[in-house]
Coordinates of C-alpha atoms in Angstrom, one line a residue:
M109 CA -0.1 0.0 -0.2
R110 CA 1.5 3.3 -0.9
L111 CA 1.3 6.3 1.2
L112 CA 0.5 9.7 -0.7
T113 CA 1.4 13.1 0.4
P114 CA -1.8 15.6 0.6
R115 CA -2.7 17.2 -2.4
S116 CA -2.1 20.9 -2.6
A117 CA -2.8 23.4 -5.4
G118 CA -0.4 22.6 -8.5
S119 CA 0.7 19.7 -7.4
S120 CA 0.6 16.1 -8.2
R121 CA 0.2 12.6 -5.9
L122 CA 3.7 11.8 -5.2
P123 CA 4.5 8.3 -3.5
V124 CA 6.4 8.3 0.1
R125 CA 8.5 5.6 1.2
P126 CA 7.3 4.6 4.6
P127 CA 10.1 5.0 7.1
S128 CA 12.3 2.2 8.0
P129 CA 12.1 0.4 11.4
V130 CA 15.5 1.9 12.0
R131 CA 14.4 5.4 11.6
R132 CA 11.3 4.7 13.8
R133 CA 13.3 3.5 16.6
T134 CA 15.7 6.5 16.5
A135 CA 12.8 8.6 16.3
R136 CA 11.2 7.1 19.4
A137 CA 14.8 7.0 21.2
A138 CA 15.4 11.0 20.1
L139 CA 11.8 12.2 21.5
A140 CA 12.1 9.8 24.9
A141 CA 15.7 11.8 25.3
L142 CA 14.2 15.1 24.7
A143 CA 11.3 14.3 27.2
A144 CA 13.7 13.0 29.9
V145 CA 15.6 16.5 29.5
L146 CA 12.5 18.6 29.3
M147 CA 10.7 16.7 32.7
G148 CA 13.9 15.4 34.7
P149 CA 14.7 12.1 35.6
A150 CA 11.9 10.1 36.6
P151 CA 11.4 8.2 40.4
T152 CA 13.0 5.1 40.3
A153 CA 10.3 2.5 39.6
A154 CA 9.2 0.8 42.6
A155 CA 9.2 -3.1 42.7
A156 CA 6.4 -4.7 44.7
P157 CA 7.6 -5.1 48.3
E158 CA 8.6 -8.4 49.6
S159 CA 5.2 -9.5 51.2
T160 CA 7.0 -10.8 54.5
A161 CA 8.9 -7.5 54.7
A162 CA 6.2 -5.0 53.9
T163 CA 3.0 -6.6 55.2
A164 CA 4.1 -8.0 58.7
T165 CA 2.2 -6.8 61.6
A166 CA 3.8 -5.2 64.5
D167 CA 3.5 -6.7 67.9
G168 CA 4.2 -6.0 71.5
F169 CA 3.6 -2.2 72.4
A170 CA 3.7 -0.9 69.0
S171 CA 0.6 -3.1 68.4
V172 CA -1.5 -1.5 71.0
D173 CA -4.8 0.9 69.9
A174 CA -4.0 4.5 71.9
L175 CA -3.4 7.9 71.4
G176 CA -5.6 7.9 68.1
Q177 CA -3.3 5.2 66.4
N178 CA -4.7 1.6 65.8
G179 CA -1.7 -0.3 66.2
T180 CA 1.5 0.5 64.0
T181 CA 0.4 0.1 59.9
G182 CA 3.6 2.4 58.6
G183 CA 3.3 3.6 54.8
A184 CA 0.3 1.1 54.3
G185 CA -2.3 2.2 52.0
G186 CA 0.0 4.7 50.4
P187 CA 2.4 4.5 47.3
V188 CA 5.5 2.5 47.3
V189 CA 8.9 3.9 46.1
T190 CA 12.6 2.7 46.0
A191 CA 15.5 4.8 47.1
T192 CA 19.0 4.1 45.5
T193 CA 20.6 7.4 46.4
T194 CA 20.9 9.6 49.3
A195 CA 19.0 12.6 47.9
Q196 CA 16.1 10.2 47.1
F197 CA 16.0 8.6 50.5
L198 CA 16.0 11.9 52.5
D199 CA 13.2 13.3 50.1
Y200 CA 10.8 10.2 50.4
I201 CA 11.3 9.7 54.3
S202 CA 10.3 13.4 55.1
R203 CA 7.4 13.5 52.9
P204 CA 3.7 13.8 54.1
G205 CA 1.5 10.8 54.2
P206 CA 1.9 7.3 53.7
L207 CA 4.7 6.1 52.1
T208 CA 6.5 2.7 52.0
V209 CA 10.3 3.2 51.1
Q210 CA 12.5 0.3 50.1
V211 CA 16.2 1.0 50.2
S212 CA 18.2 -0.7 47.7
G213 CA 22.1 -0.5 48.2
T214 CA 23.9 1.4 50.5
I215 CA 22.8 5.2 51.4
T216 CA 25.4 7.1 52.8
L217 CA 24.0 10.1 55.1
P218 CA 25.9 13.5 55.3
T219 CA 26.6 15.1 58.4
G220 CA 26.1 18.5 57.4
S221 CA 24.2 20.8 60.5
T222 CA 22.2 17.9 61.8
D223 CA 25.0 16.2 63.4
G224 CA 24.0 13.1 60.6
M225 CA 20.7 13.0 62.1
H226 CA 18.0 13.0 59.6
P227 CA 14.1 13.4 60.4
V228 CA 11.6 10.7 59.7
A229 CA 7.9 11.9 58.7
S230 CA 4.8 10.4 60.3
D231 CA 3.0 7.4 58.7
K232 CA 6.5 5.9 56.9
T233 CA 7.5 2.1 56.4
I234 CA 11.1 2.2 55.6
V235 CA 12.7 -1.5 54.6
G236 CA 15.7 -2.8 53.1
L237 CA 15.4 -5.1 50.0
G238 CA 17.4 -8.2 50.3
G239 CA 20.1 -8.6 53.0
S240 CA 22.3 -6.0 52.1
A241 CA 20.2 -2.4 52.3
R242 CA 22.3 -0.2 54.4
I243 CA 22.3 2.8 56.1
T244 CA 25.7 4.5 57.0
G245 CA 27.4 7.8 58.0
G246 CA 24.3 9.3 59.8
G247 CA 21.0 8.3 61.7
L248 CA 17.4 8.3 61.6
H249 CA 15.7 10.9 63.9
I250 CA 12.1 10.4 64.9
G251 CA 10.4 13.2 66.6
L252 CA 9.8 17.0 67.0
P253 CA 12.5 19.3 68.3
A254 CA 13.5 18.9 71.9
S255 CA 11.5 21.1 74.5
D256 CA 11.2 20.8 78.1
S257 CA 8.3 22.9 78.2
V258 CA 6.0 20.4 76.5
T259 CA 4.8 18.0 78.8
S260 CA 2.0 16.1 77.1
P261 CA 1.8 14.5 73.4
P262 CA 1.3 17.5 71.1
A263 CA -1.3 17.0 68.2
N264 CA 1.7 16.6 65.5
A265 CA 3.7 14.1 67.4
V266 CA 5.5 12.0 64.9
H267 CA 4.0 8.8 64.9
N268 CA 3.3 5.3 62.7
I269 CA 6.6 4.5 61.5
I270 CA 8.1 0.8 60.7
I271 CA 11.8 0.2 60.2
R272 CA 12.9 -3.3 59.2
N273 CA 15.5 -5.0 57.6
L274 CA 18.3 -2.6 57.5
R275 CA 22.1 -2.7 58.1
F276 CA 22.8 0.5 60.4
D277 CA 26.5 1.8 61.1
G278 CA 28.9 4.2 61.6
A279 CA 26.8 7.4 62.8
S280 CA 28.2 10.4 64.3
D281 CA 25.7 10.3 66.7
D282 CA 22.7 7.8 67.0
L283 CA 21.8 5.1 64.5
I284 CA 17.8 5.8 65.7
N285 CA 16.9 8.4 68.0
I286 CA 13.2 8.7 69.2
Q287 CA 12.1 11.5 71.1
M288 CA 9.4 14.2 72.2
F289 CA 6.3 11.9 72.3
S290 CA 6.5 10.0 69.3
H291 CA 4.5 7.0 69.2
H292 CA 3.6 3.6 67.7
I293 CA 7.2 2.8 66.4
W294 CA 8.1 -0.5 65.5
I295 CA 12.1 -1.4 64.9
D296 CA 12.4 -5.0 63.6
H297 CA 14.9 -7.4 62.1
N298 CA 17.5 -4.8 61.5
D299 CA 21.7 -4.9 62.1
F300 CA 22.9 -1.9 64.6
S301 CA 26.5 -1.5 64.9
D302 CA 29.5 1.2 65.2
G303 CA 27.4 4.1 66.1
D304 CA 29.1 7.0 68.0
D305 CA 26.3 7.4 70.6
G306 CA 23.2 5.1 71.0
A307 CA 22.1 2.4 68.7
V308 CA 18.4 3.2 69.4
D309 CA 17.5 5.8 72.0
I310 CA 14.1 6.3 73.2
K311 CA 13.1 9.3 75.2
R312 CA 11.1 12.3 76.1
G313 CA 7.8 10.8 76.6
S314 CA 7.8 8.5 73.6
D315 CA 5.6 5.3 73.8
Y316 CA 4.4 2.5 72.3
V317 CA 7.6 1.0 70.7
T318 CA 8.4 -2.2 69.9
V319 CA 12.1 -3.1 69.0
S320 CA 12.2 -7.0 68.2
W321 CA 14.4 -9.4 66.5
N322 CA 17.4 -7.3 66.2
R323 CA 21.1 -7.5 66.4
F324 CA 23.7 -5.3 68.3
H325 CA 27.3 -5.9 68.0
D326 CA 30.5 -3.7 67.9
H327 CA 28.6 -1.2 69.8
D328 CA 29.0 0.4 73.0
K329 CA 25.9 2.4 74.8
T330 CA 22.9 0.2 72.8
L331 CA 19.5 1.3 73.9
L332 CA 18.7 4.3 76.2
L333 CA 15.3 4.5 77.4
G334 CA 14.6 8.0 79.0
H335 CA 17.4 10.1 79.0
D336 CA 17.7 12.1 82.1
D337 CA 16.9 11.4 85.9
D338 CA 15.2 14.9 86.0
N339 CA 12.7 14.3 83.3
A340 CA 9.8 12.7 85.1
A341 CA 7.2 15.2 83.7
Q342 CA 7.7 13.9 80.4
D343 CA 8.4 10.4 81.1
R344 CA 6.4 9.0 83.8
G345 CA 3.4 6.9 82.9
R346 CA 5.1 6.8 79.2
L347 CA 7.9 5.2 77.8
R348 CA 6.1 1.6 77.3
V349 CA 8.6 -0.2 75.3
T350 CA 8.7 -4.2 74.4
Y351 CA 12.0 -5.4 73.4
H352 CA 12.0 -9.1 72.5
H353 CA 14.3 -11.5 70.5
N354 CA 16.8 -9.2 70.1
Y355 CA 20.7 -10.7 69.9
F356 CA 22.9 -8.3 72.2
D357 CA 26.1 -9.6 70.7
A358 CA 28.9 -8.5 72.9
S359 CA 27.0 -5.0 73.2
D360 CA 28.7 -3.7 76.0
Q361 CA 26.1 -1.7 78.1
R362 CA 22.5 -0.3 78.1
N363 CA 20.9 -3.6 76.9
P364 CA 18.3 -1.3 78.0
R365 CA 19.0 1.0 80.5
I366 CA 15.6 2.5 81.5
R367 CA 14.4 5.6 83.6
F368 CA 10.8 6.1 84.2
G369 CA 9.3 3.7 81.6
D370 CA 6.4 1.6 83.0
P371 CA 5.9 -1.1 82.2
V372 CA 8.9 -2.1 80.1
H373 CA 8.7 -5.7 78.8
V374 CA 12.0 -7.5 78.2
Y375 CA 11.5 -11.3 76.8
N376 CA 13.3 -13.8 74.6
N377 CA 16.6 -11.8 74.1
Y378 CA 20.0 -13.6 74.2
Y379 CA 22.8 -11.5 75.7
R380 CA 26.3 -12.8 75.1
D381 CA 29.4 -11.3 76.6
N382 CA 27.9 -8.1 77.9
S383 CA 29.1 -5.7 80.7
Y384 CA 25.3 -5.6 81.6
G385 CA 22.1 -6.3 80.4
V386 CA 19.0 -4.4 82.0
A387 CA 19.2 -1.5 84.3
S388 CA 15.8 -0.5 85.7
T389 CA 16.1 2.8 87.8
M390 CA 13.9 6.2 88.8
D391 CA 11.2 3.8 89.6
A392 CA 11.1 2.2 86.1
G393 CA 8.8 -1.0 85.9
V394 CA 10.7 -4.0 84.1
V395 CA 9.1 -7.5 83.6
L396 CA 11.9 -9.6 82.6
E397 CA 11.4 -13.1 81.6
G398 CA 12.6 -15.9 79.0
N399 CA 15.9 -14.6 78.4
Y400 CA 19.2 -16.2 78.2
F401 CA 22.4 -14.6 79.8
F402 CA 25.6 -16.0 78.9
S403 CA 28.8 -14.5 80.1
V404 CA 27.2 -11.2 81.1
N405 CA 28.6 -9.7 84.4
N406 CA 25.4 -7.9 85.8
P407 CA 22.5 -9.6 83.9
A408 CA 19.8 -7.1 85.6
R409 CA 20.1 -4.5 88.1
V410 CA 17.5 -2.1 90.1
D411 CA 20.1 -0.5 92.0
F412 CA 22.3 1.3 89.2
S413 CA 22.3 5.1 89.6
G414 CA 19.6 7.3 90.4
D415 CA 16.7 6.4 92.2
L416 CA 16.0 2.2 92.3
G417 CA 13.6 0.9 89.8
R418 CA 11.4 -1.9 90.1
L419 CA 11.7 -5.5 88.1
V420 CA 10.2 -8.6 88.0
A421 CA 11.9 -11.6 86.6
R422 CA 10.9 -15.2 85.7
D423 CA 12.1 -17.9 83.6
N424 CA 15.8 -16.6 82.7
I425 CA 18.6 -18.7 82.4
L426 CA 22.1 -17.3 83.4
V427 CA 25.1 -19.1 82.4
D428 CA 28.7 -18.0 83.6
C429 CA 27.4 -14.6 84.8
N430 CA 29.1 -13.0 87.8
H431 CA 26.1 -11.7 89.7
A432 CA 22.4 -12.6 89.9
I433 CA 19.5 -10.6 88.6
E434 CA 18.4 -8.0 90.8
T435 CA 14.6 -8.0 91.7
R436 CA 12.5 -5.2 93.6
G437 CA 8.7 -4.5 93.7
S438 CA 5.8 -5.3 91.5
V439 CA 4.9 -4.2 87.9
T440 CA 2.0 -4.0 85.6
E441 CA 1.9 -7.2 83.5
P442 CA 2.2 -6.7 79.9
R443 CA -0.8 -8.8 79.2
T444 CA -2.6 -6.0 80.4
Y445 CA -1.7 -4.6 77.4
Y446 CA -1.1 -7.3 74.5
A447 CA -1.0 -10.7 74.0
Y448 CA 2.1 -12.9 73.4
T449 CA 4.0 -15.9 73.0
L450 CA 7.1 -17.1 74.8
H451 CA 10.0 -19.2 73.2
R452 CA 11.2 -21.2 76.2
A453 CA 14.5 -19.5 77.8
A454 CA 16.7 -22.6 76.7
E455 CA 15.7 -22.2 73.2
V456 CA 16.7 -18.8 72.9
P457 CA 20.3 -19.2 72.0
T458 CA 19.2 -21.2 68.9
V459 CA 16.1 -19.3 67.9
V460 CA 17.6 -15.7 68.2
P461 CA 21.2 -15.7 66.4
A462 CA 19.1 -17.7 63.7
G463 CA 16.3 -15.2 63.1
A464 CA 17.8 -11.6 64.3
G465 CA 19.1 -9.4 62.2
A466 CA 19.0 -8.0 58.6
G467 CA 18.2 -10.6 55.8
K468 CA 16.3 -12.9 57.7
I469 CA 12.8 -12.1 56.9

C-alpha cells in the first residue's frame, strides 16, 4: 500500500516511502531523550515489596490501640517507592502522608548541620530490599525538636513508623533516635553497629514502641530508654516499650538502660558477653522473662544510678554470669496491654541468632 502526501494546489500525488524500522526506533529514542531533558529524571520504579517485609504486623506495645492510632501500620495504603541514592532517600522519608520506602544498596547520610541525624515523617515504612540494604554515616531522627516545656503529647507528634531489614552503622551520633512523644514505632529485624552514641535511643515521653529481632554488635551504648533523672514530667507514665528476640552480641552496656518507663517488657532476648544487660532506675517497671544470659557481668540491676527501679524476673537462664538478677517490687503485667507467646529460655540461644538481624525476614 502506497502512502500519499496531501494534495496541494498545482501539485501532483507523489509516493512517499514508509520510514524504515531503524528510523522509527531512532525517532522514538530522540523523543524520549528530549522528554527526559525537559521533565527531569523519573522516580525509581518501585518493585512490589517483599510480602514478609512490607506486610508483617507489629506486635508488643507497637500493636496497642492508643493515642488515636490503631496499632502501627507505617506506610500501608500509600505509594511504594525505591530509594537508591541519598537524595531520593532523604526526600522520601520526609514527605507527608503514608509511604513505603524500599532501600536498595547503601545509602550514605551526610553529617552537615544536623550531626548526621535526619528526620522521618509520620506514616512511613522504611524497609531494606534483600539482605544488604544499608544506612551508614548518619542516623534517623524520629520526633519533634526537644523542648522541656512540652509535657503532654502534642497533636503533631511524629507517629506510625516501621523500620525493618536494614543495616545501620557508622553514625556520628545515634543510629536511631526517638523523642518528643513520638509513638507507635516498630524497629524490627535490623543490624546495628559502630554508632558514636546510642543504637536505638527512646526518650522524652515517647510511647508504644517495639524493638524486636535486631542484632546489636560492635557497639557500646546500645539502648537508652529515658535520657535524664530529672525528666519525670515528660516520661512518667510513658516510655512503654517491648524488647523481644534481640541478639545482644557483645554489645557492651544499656541493653536497655531504663528510667521511668512502666511497664517495659524484656523477653526472649539473647545476651552474650556484655558488661550489663538491663538497668531499671527512677521507679521504672520492668518485666524480664524468658531471656538467656551468657557471660554477662550483671544481667539485670535495680541499684544502678539514681533512684531504684522495679523489676520482676521469671524463667530466665544465667550461664557464666558474675551476679544474679536483682529484683524489686511489682510491675503491671504486659498482658494487660497485649497478648504474646514466649519461647522457652533454653531455646533462645538457637532461635534468636538464627532469626535476628537484617536479611532474615
